[in-house]
Structure formats: structure tokens, C-alpha cells
CSV table of C-alpha atoms in Angstrom, one decimal:
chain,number,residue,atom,x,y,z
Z,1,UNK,CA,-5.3,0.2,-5.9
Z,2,UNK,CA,-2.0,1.4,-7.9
Z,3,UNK,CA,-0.5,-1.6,-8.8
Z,4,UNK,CA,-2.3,-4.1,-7.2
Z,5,UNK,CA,-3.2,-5.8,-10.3
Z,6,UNK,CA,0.0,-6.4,-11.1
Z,7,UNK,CA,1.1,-7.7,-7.6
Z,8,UNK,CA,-1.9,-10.5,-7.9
Z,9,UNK,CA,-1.6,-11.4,-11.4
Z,10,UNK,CA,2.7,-12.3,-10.6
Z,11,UNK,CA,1.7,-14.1,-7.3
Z,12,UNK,CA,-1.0,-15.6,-9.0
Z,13,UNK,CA,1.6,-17.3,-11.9
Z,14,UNK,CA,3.8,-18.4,-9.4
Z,15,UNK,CA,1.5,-19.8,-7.1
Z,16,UNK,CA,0.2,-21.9,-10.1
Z,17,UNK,CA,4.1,-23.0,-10.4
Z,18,UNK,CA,4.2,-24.0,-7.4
Z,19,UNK,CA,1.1,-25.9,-6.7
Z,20,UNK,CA,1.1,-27.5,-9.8
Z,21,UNK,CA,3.6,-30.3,-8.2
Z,22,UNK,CA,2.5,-30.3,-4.5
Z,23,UNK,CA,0.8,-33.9,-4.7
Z,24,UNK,CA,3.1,-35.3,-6.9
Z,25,UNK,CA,6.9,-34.8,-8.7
Z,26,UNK,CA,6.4,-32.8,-11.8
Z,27,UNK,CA,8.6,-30.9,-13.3
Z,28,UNK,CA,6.5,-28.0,-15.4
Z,29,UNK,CA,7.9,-26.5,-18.3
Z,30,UNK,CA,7.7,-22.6,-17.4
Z,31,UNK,CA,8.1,-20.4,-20.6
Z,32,UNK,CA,10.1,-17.1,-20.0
Z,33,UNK,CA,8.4,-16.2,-23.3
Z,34,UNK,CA,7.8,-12.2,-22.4
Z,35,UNK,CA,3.9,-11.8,-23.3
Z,36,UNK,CA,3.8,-8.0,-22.3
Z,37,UNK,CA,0.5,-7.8,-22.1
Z,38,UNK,CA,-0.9,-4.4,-21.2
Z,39,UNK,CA,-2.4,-3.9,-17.5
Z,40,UNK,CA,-5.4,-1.3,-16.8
Z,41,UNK,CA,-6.5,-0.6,-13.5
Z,42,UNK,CA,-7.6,2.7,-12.2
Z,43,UNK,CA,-10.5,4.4,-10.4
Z,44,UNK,CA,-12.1,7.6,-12.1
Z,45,UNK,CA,-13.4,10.4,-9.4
Z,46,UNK,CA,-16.6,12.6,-10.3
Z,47,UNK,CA,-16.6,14.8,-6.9
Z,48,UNK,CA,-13.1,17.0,-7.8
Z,49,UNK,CA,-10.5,14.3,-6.0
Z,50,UNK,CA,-7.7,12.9,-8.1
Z,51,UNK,CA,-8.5,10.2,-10.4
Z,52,UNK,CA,-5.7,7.9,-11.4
Z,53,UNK,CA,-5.2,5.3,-14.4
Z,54,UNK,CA,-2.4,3.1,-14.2
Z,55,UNK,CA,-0.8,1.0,-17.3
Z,56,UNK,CA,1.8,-1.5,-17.3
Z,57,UNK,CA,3.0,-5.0,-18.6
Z,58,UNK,CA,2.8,-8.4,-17.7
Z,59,UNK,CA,6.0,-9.8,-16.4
Z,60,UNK,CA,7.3,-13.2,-17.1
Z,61,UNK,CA,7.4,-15.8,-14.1
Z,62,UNK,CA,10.9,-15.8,-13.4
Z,63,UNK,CA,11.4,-11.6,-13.8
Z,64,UNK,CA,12.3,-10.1,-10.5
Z,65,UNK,CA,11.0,-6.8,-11.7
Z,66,UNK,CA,7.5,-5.7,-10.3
Z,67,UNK,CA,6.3,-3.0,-12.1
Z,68,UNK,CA,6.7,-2.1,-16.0
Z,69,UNK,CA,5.0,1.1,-16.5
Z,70,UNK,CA,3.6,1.9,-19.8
Z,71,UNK,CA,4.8,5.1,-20.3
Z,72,UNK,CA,4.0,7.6,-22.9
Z,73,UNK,CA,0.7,7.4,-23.3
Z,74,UNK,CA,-2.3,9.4,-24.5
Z,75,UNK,CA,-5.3,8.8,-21.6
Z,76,UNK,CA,-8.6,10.6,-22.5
Z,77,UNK,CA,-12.0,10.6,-20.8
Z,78,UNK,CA,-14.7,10.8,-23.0
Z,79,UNK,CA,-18.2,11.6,-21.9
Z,80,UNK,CA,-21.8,10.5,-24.0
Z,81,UNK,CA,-22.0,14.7,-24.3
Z,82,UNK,CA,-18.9,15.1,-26.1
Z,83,UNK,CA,-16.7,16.3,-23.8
Z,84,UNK,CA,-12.8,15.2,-23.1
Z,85,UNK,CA,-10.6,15.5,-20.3
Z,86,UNK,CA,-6.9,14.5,-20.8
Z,87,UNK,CA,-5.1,12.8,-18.5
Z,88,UNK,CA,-2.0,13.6,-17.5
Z,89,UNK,CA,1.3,11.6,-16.6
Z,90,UNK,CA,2.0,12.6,-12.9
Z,91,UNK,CA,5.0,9.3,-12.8
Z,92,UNK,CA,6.0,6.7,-15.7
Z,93,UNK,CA,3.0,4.7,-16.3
Z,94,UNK,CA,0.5,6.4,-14.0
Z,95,UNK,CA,-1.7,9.0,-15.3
Z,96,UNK,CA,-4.0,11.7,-13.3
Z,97,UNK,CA,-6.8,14.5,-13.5
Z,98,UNK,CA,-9.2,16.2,-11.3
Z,99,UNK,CA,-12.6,17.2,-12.1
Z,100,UNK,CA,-16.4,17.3,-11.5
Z,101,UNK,CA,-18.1,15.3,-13.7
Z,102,UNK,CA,-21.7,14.5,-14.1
Z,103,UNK,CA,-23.2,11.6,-12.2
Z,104,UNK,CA,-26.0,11.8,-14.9
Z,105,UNK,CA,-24.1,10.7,-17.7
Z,106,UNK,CA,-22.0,8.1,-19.5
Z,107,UNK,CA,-18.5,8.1,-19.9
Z,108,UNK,CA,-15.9,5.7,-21.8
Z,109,UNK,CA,-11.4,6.1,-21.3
Z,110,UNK,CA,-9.5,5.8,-24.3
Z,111,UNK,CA,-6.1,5.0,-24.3
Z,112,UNK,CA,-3.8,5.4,-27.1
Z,113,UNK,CA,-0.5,4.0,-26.6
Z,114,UNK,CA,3.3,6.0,-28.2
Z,115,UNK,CA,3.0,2.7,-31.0
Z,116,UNK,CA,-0.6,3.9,-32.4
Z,117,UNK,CA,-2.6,1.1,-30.8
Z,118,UNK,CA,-5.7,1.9,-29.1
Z,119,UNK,CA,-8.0,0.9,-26.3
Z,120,UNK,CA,-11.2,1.6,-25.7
Z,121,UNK,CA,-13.3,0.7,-22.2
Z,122,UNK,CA,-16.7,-0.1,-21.6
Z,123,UNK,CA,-19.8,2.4,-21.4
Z,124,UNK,CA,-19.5,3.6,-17.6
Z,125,UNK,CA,-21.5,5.1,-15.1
Z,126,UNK,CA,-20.8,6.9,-11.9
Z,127,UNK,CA,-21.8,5.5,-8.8
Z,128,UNK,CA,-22.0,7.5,-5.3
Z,129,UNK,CA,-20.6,5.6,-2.3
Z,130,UNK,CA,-22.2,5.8,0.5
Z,131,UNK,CA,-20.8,7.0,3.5
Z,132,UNK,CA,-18.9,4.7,6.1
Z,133,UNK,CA,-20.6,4.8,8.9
Z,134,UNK,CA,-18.6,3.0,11.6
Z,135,UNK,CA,-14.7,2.3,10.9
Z,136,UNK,CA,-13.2,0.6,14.2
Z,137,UNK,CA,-11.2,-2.2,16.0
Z,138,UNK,CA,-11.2,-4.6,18.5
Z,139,UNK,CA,-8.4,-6.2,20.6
Z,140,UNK,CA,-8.9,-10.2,20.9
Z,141,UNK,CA,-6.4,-12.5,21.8
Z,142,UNK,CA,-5.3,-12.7,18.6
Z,143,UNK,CA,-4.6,-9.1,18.3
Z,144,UNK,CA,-6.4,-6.2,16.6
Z,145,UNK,CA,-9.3,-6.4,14.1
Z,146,UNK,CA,-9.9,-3.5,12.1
Z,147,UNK,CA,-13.2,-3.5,10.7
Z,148,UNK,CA,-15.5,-1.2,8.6
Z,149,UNK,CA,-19.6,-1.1,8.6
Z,150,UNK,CA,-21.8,0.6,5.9
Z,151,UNK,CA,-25.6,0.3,4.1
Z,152,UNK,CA,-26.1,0.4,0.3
Z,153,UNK,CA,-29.0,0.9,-1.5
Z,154,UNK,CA,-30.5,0.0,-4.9
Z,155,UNK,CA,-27.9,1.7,-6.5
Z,156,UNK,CA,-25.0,0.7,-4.3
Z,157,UNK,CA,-25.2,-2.9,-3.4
Z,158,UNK,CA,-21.1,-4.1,-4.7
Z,159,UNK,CA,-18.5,-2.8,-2.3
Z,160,UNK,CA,-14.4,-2.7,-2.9
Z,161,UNK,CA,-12.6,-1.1,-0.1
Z,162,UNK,CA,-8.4,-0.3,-0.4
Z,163,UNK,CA,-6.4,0.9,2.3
Z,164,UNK,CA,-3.5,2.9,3.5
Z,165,UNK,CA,-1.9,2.3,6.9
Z,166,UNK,CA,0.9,4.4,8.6
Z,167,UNK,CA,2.5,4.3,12.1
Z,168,UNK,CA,5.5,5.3,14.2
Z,169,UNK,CA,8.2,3.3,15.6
Z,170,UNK,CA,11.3,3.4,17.4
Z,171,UNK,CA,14.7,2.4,16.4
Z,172,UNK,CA,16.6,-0.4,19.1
Z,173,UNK,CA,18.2,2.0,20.4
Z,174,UNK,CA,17.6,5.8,20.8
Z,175,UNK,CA,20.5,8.4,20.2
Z,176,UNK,CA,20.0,12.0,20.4
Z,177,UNK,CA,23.8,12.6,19.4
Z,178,UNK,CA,25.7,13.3,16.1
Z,179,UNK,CA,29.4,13.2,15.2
Z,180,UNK,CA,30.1,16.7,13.5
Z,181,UNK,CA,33.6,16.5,11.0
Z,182,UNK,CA,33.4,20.7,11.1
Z,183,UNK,CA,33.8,20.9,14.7
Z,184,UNK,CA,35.3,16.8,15.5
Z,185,UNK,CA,32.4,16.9,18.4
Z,186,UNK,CA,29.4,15.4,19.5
Z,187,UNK,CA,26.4,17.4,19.1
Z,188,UNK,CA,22.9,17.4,19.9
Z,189,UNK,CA,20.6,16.5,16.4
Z,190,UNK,CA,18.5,19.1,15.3
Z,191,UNK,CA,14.5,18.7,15.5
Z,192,UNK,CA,15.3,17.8,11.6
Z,193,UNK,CA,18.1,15.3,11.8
Z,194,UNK,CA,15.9,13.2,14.5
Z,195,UNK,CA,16.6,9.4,14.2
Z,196,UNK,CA,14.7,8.1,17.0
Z,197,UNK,CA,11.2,8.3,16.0
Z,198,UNK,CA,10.0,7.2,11.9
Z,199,UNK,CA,6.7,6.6,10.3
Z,200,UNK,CA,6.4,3.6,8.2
Z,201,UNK,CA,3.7,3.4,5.6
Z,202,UNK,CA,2.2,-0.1,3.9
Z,203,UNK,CA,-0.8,-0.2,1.1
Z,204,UNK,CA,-1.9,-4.2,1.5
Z,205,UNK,CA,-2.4,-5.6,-2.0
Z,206,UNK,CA,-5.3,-7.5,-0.9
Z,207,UNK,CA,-8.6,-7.8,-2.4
Z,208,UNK,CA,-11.7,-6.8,0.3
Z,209,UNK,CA,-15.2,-7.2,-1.2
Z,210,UNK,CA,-18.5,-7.3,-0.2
Z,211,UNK,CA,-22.0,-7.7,-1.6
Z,212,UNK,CA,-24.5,-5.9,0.3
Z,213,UNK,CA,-27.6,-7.8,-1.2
Z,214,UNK,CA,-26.2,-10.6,0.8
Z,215,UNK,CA,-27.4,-9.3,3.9
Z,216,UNK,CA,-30.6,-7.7,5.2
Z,217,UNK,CA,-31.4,-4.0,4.9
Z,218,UNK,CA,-28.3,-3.8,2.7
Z,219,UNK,CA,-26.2,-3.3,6.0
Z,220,UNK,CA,-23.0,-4.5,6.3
Z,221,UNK,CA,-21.5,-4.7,9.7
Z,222,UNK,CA,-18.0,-5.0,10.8
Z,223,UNK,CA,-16.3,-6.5,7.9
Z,224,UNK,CA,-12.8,-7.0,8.9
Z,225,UNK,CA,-10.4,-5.3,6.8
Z,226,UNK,CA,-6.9,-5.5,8.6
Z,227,UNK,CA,-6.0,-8.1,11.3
Z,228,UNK,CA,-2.7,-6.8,13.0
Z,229,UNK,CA,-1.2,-10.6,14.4
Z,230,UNK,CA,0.1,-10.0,18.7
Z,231,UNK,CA,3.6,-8.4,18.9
Z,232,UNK,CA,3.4,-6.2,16.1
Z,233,UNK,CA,5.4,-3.1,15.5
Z,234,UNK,CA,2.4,-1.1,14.1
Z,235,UNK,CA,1.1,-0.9,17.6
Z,236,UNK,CA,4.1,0.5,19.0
Z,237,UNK,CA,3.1,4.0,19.8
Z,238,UNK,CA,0.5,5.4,17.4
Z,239,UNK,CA,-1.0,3.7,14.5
Z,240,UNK,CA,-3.2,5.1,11.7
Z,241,UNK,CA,-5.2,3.8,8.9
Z,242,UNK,CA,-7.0,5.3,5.9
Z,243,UNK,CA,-10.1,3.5,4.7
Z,244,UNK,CA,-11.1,4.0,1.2
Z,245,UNK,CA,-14.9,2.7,0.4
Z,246,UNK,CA,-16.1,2.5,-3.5
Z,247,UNK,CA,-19.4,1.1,-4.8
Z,248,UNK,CA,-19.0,-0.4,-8.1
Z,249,UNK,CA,-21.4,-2.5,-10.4
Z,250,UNK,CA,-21.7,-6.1,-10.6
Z,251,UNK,CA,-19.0,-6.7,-13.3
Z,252,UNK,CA,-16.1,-4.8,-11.4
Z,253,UNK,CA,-17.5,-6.9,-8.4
Z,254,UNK,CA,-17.2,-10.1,-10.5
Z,255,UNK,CA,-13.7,-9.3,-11.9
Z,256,UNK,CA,-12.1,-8.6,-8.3
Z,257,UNK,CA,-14.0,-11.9,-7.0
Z,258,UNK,CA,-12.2,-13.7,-9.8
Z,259,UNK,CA,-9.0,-12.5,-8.9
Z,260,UNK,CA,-9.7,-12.8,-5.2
Z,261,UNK,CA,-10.5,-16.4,-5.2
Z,262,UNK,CA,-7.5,-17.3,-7.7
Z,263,UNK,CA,-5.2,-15.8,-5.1
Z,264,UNK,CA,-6.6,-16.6,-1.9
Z,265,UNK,CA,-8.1,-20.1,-3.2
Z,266,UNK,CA,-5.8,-21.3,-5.7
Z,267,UNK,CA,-5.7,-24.8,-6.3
Z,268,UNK,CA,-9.1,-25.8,-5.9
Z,269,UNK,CA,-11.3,-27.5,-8.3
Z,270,UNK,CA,-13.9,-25.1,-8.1
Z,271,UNK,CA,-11.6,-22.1,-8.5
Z,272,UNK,CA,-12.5,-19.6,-12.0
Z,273,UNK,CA,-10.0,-20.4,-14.4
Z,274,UNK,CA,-7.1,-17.4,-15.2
Z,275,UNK,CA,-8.4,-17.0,-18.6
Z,276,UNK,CA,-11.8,-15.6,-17.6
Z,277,UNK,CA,-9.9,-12.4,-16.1
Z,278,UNK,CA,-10.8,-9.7,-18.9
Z,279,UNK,CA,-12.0,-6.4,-17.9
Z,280,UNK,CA,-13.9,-3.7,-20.3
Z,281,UNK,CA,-11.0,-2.4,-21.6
Z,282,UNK,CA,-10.6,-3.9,-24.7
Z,283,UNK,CA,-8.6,-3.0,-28.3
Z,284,UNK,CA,-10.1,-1.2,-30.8
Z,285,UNK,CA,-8.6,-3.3,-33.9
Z,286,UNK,CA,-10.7,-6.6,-34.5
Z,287,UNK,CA,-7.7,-8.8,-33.8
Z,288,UNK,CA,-5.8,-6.5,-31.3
Z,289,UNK,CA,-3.7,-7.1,-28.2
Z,290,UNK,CA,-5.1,-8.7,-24.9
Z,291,UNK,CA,-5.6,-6.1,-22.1
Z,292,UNK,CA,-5.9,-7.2,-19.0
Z,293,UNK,CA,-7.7,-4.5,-16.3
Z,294,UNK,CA,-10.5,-3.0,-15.3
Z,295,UNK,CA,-11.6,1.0,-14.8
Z,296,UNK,CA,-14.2,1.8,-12.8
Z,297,UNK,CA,-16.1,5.3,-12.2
Z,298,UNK,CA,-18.2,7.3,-9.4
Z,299,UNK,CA,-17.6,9.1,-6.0
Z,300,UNK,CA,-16.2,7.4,-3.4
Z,301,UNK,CA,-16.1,7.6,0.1
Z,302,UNK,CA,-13.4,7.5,3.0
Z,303,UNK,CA,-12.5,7.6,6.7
Z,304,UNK,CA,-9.3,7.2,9.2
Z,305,UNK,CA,-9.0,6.7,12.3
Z,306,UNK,CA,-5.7,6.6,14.7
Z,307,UNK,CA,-5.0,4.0,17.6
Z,308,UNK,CA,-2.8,4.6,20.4
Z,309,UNK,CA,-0.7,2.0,22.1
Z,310,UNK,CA,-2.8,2.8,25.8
Z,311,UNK,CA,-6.0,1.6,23.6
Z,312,UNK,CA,-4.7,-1.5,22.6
Z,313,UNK,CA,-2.7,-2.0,26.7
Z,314,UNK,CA,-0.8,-4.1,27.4
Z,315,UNK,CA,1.0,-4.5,23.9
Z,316,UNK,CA,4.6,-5.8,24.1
Z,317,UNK,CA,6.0,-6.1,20.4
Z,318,UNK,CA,9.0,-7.4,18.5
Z,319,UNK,CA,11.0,-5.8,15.8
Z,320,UNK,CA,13.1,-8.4,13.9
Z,321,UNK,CA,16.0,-5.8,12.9
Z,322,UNK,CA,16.5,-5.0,16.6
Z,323,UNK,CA,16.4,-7.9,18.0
Z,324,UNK,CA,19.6,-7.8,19.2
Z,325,UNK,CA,20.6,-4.3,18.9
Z,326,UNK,CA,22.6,-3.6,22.3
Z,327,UNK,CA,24.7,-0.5,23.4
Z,328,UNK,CA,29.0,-1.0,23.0
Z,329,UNK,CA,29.9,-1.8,26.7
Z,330,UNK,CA,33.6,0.3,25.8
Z,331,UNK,CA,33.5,4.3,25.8
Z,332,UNK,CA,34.5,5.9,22.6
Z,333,UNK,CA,36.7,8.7,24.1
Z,334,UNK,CA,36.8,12.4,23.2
Z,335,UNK,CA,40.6,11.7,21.3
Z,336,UNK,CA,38.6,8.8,19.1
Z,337,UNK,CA,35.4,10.8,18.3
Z,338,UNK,CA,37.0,11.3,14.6
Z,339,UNK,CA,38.5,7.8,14.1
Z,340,UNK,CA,35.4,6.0,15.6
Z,341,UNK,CA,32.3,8.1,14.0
Z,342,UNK,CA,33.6,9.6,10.9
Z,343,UNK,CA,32.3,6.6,9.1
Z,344,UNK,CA,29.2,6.9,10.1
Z,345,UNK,CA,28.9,3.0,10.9
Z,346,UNK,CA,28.5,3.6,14.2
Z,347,UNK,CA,27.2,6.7,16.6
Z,348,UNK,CA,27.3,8.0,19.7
Z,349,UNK,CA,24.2,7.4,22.2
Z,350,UNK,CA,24.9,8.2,25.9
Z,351,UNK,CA,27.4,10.0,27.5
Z,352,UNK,CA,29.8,8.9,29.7
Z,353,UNK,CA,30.6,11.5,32.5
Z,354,UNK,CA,33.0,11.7,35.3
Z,355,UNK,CA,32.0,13.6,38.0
Z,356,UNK,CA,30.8,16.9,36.0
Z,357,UNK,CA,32.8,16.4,33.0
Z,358,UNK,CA,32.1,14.3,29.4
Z,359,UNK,CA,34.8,11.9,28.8
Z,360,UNK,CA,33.3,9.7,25.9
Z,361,UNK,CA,30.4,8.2,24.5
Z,362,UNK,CA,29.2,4.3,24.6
Z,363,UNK,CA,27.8,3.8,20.9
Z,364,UNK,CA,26.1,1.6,18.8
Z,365,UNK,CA,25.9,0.6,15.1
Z,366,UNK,CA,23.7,2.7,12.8
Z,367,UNK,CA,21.6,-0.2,11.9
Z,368,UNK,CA,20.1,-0.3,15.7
Z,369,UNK,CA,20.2,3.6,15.9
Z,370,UNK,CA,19.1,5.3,13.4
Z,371,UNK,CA,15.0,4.6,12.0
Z,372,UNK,CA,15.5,6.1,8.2
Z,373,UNK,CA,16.8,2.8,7.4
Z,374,UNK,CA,13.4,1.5,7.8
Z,375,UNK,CA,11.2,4.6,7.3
Z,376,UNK,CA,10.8,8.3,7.4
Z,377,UNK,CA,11.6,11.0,9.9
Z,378,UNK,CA,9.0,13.2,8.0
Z,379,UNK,CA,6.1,13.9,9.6
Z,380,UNK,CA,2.8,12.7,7.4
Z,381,UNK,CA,1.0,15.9,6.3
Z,382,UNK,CA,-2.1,14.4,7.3
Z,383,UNK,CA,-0.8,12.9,10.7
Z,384,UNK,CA,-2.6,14.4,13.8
Z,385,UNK,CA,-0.9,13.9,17.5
């Protein structure tokens, strides 16, 4: 959940803005008073996978920026035994470590921050996630639902799930041709400098929950997780999505729900109030700074699964930036190779040949042509064909 705090706590201020004159004209007096308050949010692994902390600050309203890492910290798990592991800061702001911890025991995170003030969180305890046992989808007529199943137990009734999706698409139009300035040809592109297939990764920002206790046995069945709307590029050729699965205790269920329902219910009367999102991470000093966030602990659980455009058939989709992407109708000839494709604004796509022999090219612009603009030409490590 990197960063998501921060995503909903910025669309939460400004959907406040915002709704605050949707009955009538009111003009709201916004501060741009910069309250920096520091942002905890992380997820601390017991079975050996990485755990990650992430700090920031709050931005004012009106600042386009959306993420201010805290940097420079001192992170430090801290265990009922004794015992300390250090964190350490893999980017600005976000801090890691791997290790196997106890499930037994208690644990609190102290953070120290470059300006001597210090945080301390709550008394945790690990809590093992069950398994998923069913992560699937089903086609409807208003697309694909993605949906996950699992059972808790005494121990496991609060569930948080995050995900990761990836999938290949194609560019408007597919060009298996570079200009070369060494040798002022065409050439064919190497398996390496491929622009007609890209992956394109998204992690949603949105807030899935689930009590188990709600339901009987503790079984939860096909909670929807992703809906992907009719005519969308994910489904173009391969899609895949990683399902992450965490039980968590009733407070971290609470604070998500808080933040869920201000974001996905703001505006109603009923709503819990901005102010009652805390955390257990709290200062040290008597009087110290707000902190905003909340850190969790235990062993968590995960699946993915791939879909294939044939499972999902028929599936005609629409990608805005191609919409009107269209080869040149004129033939770059061999004599304007250099003046026509030096830039790089444009590339060659088919050739034009006259009875046995290349003449030209007919081209396209970049922007249609080549799928780096929008993604990777990197194979995931984890992808499977």
C-alpha cells in the first residue's frame, strides 16, 4: 500500500473543497498554510519477505506535488525480547528489511526523524493470513469482475487486500523498422529495441476490506476486487494481477473503514469525521507533532493469476492515444530516409516494394508507433507466457 495514504488523504481534502458548495454558492476560504504533518503507513513481514515503512508529509490543498518523502530517518523494530532490527532506506522516504520474526511475540517501530523528534507505535502482534483459496473472474455484460474468496478464523476475522495489475498492449500501429544515422538505412529492430509490444503496470489506490465475522463460517466468497469497464486495453492480449491478502486486527480494520467511507462516501451526514483518522503511531514528547498512519504486522498471503484475451472472447477495446493513429499515405523514399527519420518524429513501418526491389517506406508518427511512450518493452521478471 506505498503511498496510498497519501493519495486518499489529498483526494479526500479536495473532495471536501469541492462538495462543500454543491447545494449552494459558497465560496470557502482554503488555507495554503503547509501543515506537514508526518504520514506512516507500512506493513511489517514475519515470514522472511520484504517489509516496508513509508514516511512522508501532508501536502497543502492546492500543491500539485504527490509525494513528500521523509527522508533521513532512523526506522527500528523493537521486539518485547529486546531485540532490534534497523530498517534501511531502499528510496527517499521508504525504508525496508527482511527477517523472521516471532509470531509469539510483541513488537513496537520506532522512528526517529534527522530533527531529533521521535515516534513510537502501538504494542503489535503478528497475525498469519490465511491462504486465498479461490482468486478468479467473470465476464458479465459489464465487463470483467475480478474477485477473491477466503475463510478466517478466531484469529483472522479483519481482511485488507492491495493489488498489482500488469498487462501487454499494442501500439496503433506496429513497426518492426528503424532508421540507423551509422549506415542512413532502414533496419530491422533488434529483439531489444522492440516497440510493438509494452507492459503497463497500475497499483489501484483503493481501499478493499472485509470482515469475516460478517458472514457464516467466517467464509468469504467472491469479493470483487477489480472491475475492468467493456473496451478496455488491459484485456488486449494478456492480462495479470497480483493479489495481496493481510489479516489485521480490528483497529487497522477501523482506520481503513474510516478512510474508505470518507473517500468513497463523502458528503454524507453519517460519514466519520476527518479528525478521527489517527493511527498507533504516535509522538513520544507529551505535546508532540500529529502523525497520521497506521503499521500493521504478521504474514501475509498472496496469489496471481493471468487472463488471456480468448478467455474473455469476443473483446474489442479502445485506446484513447491511438485513436486516430493512421499510416502516411506518401512513401518516404530511399534519398529521404535521412531528412525524414533522423528526427526521430516519425518512423518507418512497411515497405514499399516494386516488383523485387525496396523503394521507400510509408511511416507514421512515433506517438502511434512506438509503446515506450506509454509503458515498458521489458519483460516483467515474474511474467509467464
Amino acid at each position: 500500500m506505498k503511498r496510498k495514504l497519501d493519495y486518499i488523504l489529498k483526494s479526500l481534502a479536495l473532495a471536501l473543497l469541492f462538495l462543500s458548495g454543491c447545494r449552494d454558492p459558497f465560496e470557502p476560504e482554503v488555507t495554503d498554510q503547509d501543515l506537514a504533518a508526518l504520514v506512516v503507513e507500512g506493513f511489517i513481514e514475519t515470514g522472511g519477505e520484504i517489509s516496508e515503512i513509508t514516511l512522508s508529509r501532508t501536502n497543502p490543498i492546492r500543491n500539485s506535488e504527490s509525494f513528500r518523502p521523509e527522508a533521513g530517518a532512523r526506522v527500528i523494530l523493537k521486539s518485547e525480547s529486546g531485540e532490534e532490527w534497523a530498517f534501511q532506506e531502499s528510496q527517499n522516504g521508504v525504508y525496508t528489511f527482511s527477517e523472521f520474526l516471532d509470531q509469539g511475540m510483541t513488537f513496537q517501530l520506532e522512528i526517529t526523524l534527522p530533527n531529533g523528534r521521535q515516534y513510537l507505535s502501538d504494542a503489535m502482534s503478528p497475525i498469519i493470513t490465511p491462504d486465498i483459496e479461490e482468486l478468479g473472474f467473470i465476464k458479465d455484460n459489464a465487463g470483467v469482475e475480478i474477485f477473491v474468496s477466503t475463510k478466517g478464523n478466531e484469529e483472522a476475522q479483519y481482511f485488507l487486500w492491495d493489488y498489482e495489475e500488469d498487462w501487454i498492449f499494442r501500439p496503433g500501429v506496429r513497426s518492426q523498422f528503424f532508421f540507423n544515422p551509422a549506415t542512413k538505412d532502414v533496419e530491422f529492430r533488434k529483439t531489444d529495441q522492440k516497440i510493438d509490444l509494452c507492459w503497463k503496470s497500475n497499483l489501484f489506490p483503493k481501499i478493499i476490506l472485509q470482515n469475516a465475522a460478517r458472514f457464516a463460517d467466517n467464509t468469504i466468497l467472491q469479493r470483487e476486487l477489480v472491475r475492468i469497464p467493456n473496451r478496455s486495453e488491459k484485456l488486449t492480449e494478456r492480462y495479470s494481477i497480483r493479489v495481496r491478502q493481510r489479516a489485521v486486527n480490528q483497529e487497522t480494520y477501523d482506520f481503513w473503514e474510516i478512510l474508505r467511507k470518507n473517500s468513497d462516501d463523502i458528503g454524507g451526514i453519517f460519514s466519520p469525521l476527518p479528525s478521527l483518522i489517527r493511527g498507533n503511531i504516535k509522538s513520544v514528547e507529551p505535546n508532540g507533532d500529529n502523525v497520521i498512519g497506521m503499521v500493521s504486522m504478521g504474514k501475509s498471503a498472496s496469489k496471481r493469476i493471468y487472463i488471456n484475451a480468448q478467455d474473455v472472447a469476443p473483446w474489442p477495446y479502445f485506446i484513447e492515444e491511438y485513436e486516430f493513429c493512421r499510416l502516411d499515405q506518401d512513401t518516404v523514399l530511399i534519398a529521404n530516409y535521412e531528412r525524414e527519420f533522423s528526427s526521430g518524429s516519425r518512423l518507418p513501418v512497411i515497405p514499399v516494394v516494386v516488383v523485387t526491389t525496396t523503394i521507400g517506406f510509408r511511416a507514421a508518427t512515433r506517438q502511434c508507433t512506438d509503446c515506450t511512450l506509454r509503458g515498458t518493452n521489458i519483460k516483467p521478471d515474474f511474467w509467464e507466457d
